Short mmCIF file of C-alpha atoms in Angstrom, two decimals:
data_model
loop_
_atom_site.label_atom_id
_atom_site.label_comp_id
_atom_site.label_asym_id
_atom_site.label_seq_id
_atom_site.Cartn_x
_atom_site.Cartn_y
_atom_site.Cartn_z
CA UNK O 675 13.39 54.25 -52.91
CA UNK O 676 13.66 51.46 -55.46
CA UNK O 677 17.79 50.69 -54.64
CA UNK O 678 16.73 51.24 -50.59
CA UNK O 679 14.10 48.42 -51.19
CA UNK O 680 16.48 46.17 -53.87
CA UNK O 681 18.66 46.73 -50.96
CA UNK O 682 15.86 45.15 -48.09
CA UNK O 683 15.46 41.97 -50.61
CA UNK O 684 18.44 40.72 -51.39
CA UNK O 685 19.29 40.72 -47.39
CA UNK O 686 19.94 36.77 -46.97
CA UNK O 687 17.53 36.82 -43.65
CA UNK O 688 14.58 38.38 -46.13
CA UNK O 689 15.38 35.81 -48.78
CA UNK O 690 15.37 33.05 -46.13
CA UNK O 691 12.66 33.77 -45.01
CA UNK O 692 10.18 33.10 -48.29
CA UNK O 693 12.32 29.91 -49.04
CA UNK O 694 10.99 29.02 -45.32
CA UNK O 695 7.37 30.14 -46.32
CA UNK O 696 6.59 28.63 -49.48
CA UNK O 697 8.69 25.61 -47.94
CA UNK O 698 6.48 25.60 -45.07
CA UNK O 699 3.43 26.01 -46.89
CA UNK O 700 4.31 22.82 -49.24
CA UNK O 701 5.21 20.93 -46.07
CA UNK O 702 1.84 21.61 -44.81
CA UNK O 703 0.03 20.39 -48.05
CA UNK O 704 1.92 17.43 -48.02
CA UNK O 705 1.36 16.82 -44.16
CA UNK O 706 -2.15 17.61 -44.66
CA UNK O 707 -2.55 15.19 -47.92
CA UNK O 708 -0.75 12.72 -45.62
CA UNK O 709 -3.83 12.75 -42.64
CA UNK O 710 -6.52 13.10 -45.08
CA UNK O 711 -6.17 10.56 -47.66
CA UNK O 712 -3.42 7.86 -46.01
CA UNK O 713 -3.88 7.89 -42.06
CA UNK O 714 -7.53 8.89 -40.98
CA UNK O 715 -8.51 6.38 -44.20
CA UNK O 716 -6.55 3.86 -42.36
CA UNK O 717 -7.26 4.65 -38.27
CA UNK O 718 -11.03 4.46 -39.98
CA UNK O 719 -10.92 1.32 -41.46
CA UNK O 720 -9.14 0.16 -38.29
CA UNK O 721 -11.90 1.03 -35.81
CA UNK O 722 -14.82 -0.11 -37.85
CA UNK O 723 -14.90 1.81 -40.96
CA UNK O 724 -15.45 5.43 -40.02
CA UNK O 725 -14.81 8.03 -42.04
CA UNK O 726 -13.44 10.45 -39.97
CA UNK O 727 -14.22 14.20 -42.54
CA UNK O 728 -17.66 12.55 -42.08
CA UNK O 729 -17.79 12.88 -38.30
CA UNK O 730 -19.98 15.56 -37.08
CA UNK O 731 -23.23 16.53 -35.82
CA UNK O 732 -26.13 18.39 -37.83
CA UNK O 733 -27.48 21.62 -35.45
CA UNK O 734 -30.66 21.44 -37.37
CA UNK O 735 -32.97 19.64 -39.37
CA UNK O 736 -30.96 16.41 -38.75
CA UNK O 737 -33.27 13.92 -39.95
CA UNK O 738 -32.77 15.68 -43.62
CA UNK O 739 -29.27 14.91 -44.62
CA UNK O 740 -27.79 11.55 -45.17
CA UNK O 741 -24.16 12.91 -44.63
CA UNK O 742 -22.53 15.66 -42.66
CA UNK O 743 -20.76 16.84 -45.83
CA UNK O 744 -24.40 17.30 -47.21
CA UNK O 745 -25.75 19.46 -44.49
CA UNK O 746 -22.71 21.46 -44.72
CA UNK O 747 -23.38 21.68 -48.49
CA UNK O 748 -26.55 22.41 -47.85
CA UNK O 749 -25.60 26.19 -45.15
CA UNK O 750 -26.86 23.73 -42.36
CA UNK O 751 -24.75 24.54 -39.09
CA UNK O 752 -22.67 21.72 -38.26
CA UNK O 753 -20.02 20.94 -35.61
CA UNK O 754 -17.21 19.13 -38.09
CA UNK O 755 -15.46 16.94 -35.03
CA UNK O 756 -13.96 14.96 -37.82
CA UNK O 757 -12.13 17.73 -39.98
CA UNK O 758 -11.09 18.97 -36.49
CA UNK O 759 -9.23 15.85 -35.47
CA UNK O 760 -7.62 15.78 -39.31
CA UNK O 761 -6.46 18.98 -38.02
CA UNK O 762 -5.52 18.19 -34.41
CA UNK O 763 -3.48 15.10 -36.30
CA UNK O 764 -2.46 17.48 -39.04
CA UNK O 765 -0.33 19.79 -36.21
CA UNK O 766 0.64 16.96 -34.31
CA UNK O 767 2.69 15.83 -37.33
CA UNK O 768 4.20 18.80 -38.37
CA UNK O 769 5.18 19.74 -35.07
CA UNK O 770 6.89 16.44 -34.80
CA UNK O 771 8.88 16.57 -37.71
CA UNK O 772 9.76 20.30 -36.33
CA UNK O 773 10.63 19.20 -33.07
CA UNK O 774 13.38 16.45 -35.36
CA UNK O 775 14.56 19.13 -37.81
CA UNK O 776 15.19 21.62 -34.96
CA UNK O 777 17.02 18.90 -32.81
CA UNK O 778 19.11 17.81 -36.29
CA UNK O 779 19.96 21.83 -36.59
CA UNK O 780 20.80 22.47 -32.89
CA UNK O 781 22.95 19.03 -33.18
CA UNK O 782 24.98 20.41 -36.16
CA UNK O 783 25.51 23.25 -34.43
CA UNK O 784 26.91 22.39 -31.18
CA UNK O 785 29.03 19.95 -33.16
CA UNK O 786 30.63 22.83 -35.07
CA UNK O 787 30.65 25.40 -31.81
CA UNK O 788 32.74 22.43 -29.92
CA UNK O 789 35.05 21.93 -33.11
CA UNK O 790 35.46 25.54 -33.30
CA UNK O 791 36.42 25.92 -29.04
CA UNK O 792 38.77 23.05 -29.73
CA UNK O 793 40.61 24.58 -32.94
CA UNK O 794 40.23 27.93 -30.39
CA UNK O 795 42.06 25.94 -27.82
CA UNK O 796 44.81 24.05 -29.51
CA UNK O 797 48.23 25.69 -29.68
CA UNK O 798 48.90 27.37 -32.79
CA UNK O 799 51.49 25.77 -34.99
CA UNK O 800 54.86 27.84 -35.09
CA UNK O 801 56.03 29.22 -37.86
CA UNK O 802 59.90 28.17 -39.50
CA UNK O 803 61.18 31.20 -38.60
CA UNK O 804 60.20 31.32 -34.95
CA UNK O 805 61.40 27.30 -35.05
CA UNK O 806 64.55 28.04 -36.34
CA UNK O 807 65.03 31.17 -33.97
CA UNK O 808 64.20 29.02 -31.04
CA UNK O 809 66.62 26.29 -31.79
CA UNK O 810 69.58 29.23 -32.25
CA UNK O 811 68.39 30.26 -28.52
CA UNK O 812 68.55 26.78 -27.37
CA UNK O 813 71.87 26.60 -29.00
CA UNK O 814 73.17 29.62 -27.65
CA UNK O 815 72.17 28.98 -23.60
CA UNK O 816 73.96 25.77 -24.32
CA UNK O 817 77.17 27.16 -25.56
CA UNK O 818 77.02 29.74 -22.79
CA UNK O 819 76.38 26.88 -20.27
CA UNK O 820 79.71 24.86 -21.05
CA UNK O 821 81.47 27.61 -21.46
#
């Protein structure tokens, strides 16, 4: 049981696969850190000094909390509009930088299929010794030619 599931791991496709998702779970931290604390900041500041993780609207007892981040502090319900455009904005980027990593891979690719069609297509070189054989042929309809 233990070499069948040694065996299961050290598969590339297995291994490839947990690069991919502690990879993709760094990307996502980074992409996130990205929208939270550079870009909403900014798009804020830009239309008038929102703070977009403050957007949202308090279901009850409104008149109570200063902030949205205190009525959710508080158990209040709120609908967090903000945090849900971080997110919208969040996926947006990673999907774009997707969408340019798979277009990079599928690029590479095609490259190397066509080079590989191409080597598939060009006539072999000949070895010396079917050279050499060739030329005695040649030789020999000559002299049979003339003679």
């Amino acid at each position: 049981m233990l070499r069948e599931f040694q065996k299961f791991i050290n598969r590339g496709n297995v291994l490839d696969l947990a690069v991919a998702v502690i990879i993709g779970g760094a990307f996502g931290r980074i992409t996130s850190s990205l929208v939270d604390q550079v870009l909403m900041p900014a798009i804020g500041m830009i239309v008038g000094g929102v703070d977009f993780s403050d957007l949202g609207i308090v279901l009850r007892d409104r008149h109570l909390y200063s902030t949205v981040a205190d009525a959710v502090a508080a158990g209040v319900p709120v609908i967090q509009y903000g945090a849900f455009l971080n997110t919208i904005i969040n996926f947006l980027l990673i999907s774009l930088v997707l969408f340019f990593i798979v277009r990079a891979f599928n690029a590479v690719r095609e490259r190397l299929e066509r080079k590989a069609l191409e080597e598939e297509e060009a006539p072999a070189e000949l070895p010396a010794d079917v050279k050499l054989l060739a030329e005695i042929r040649d030789l020999l309809k000559e002299r049979n030619a003339q003679g």
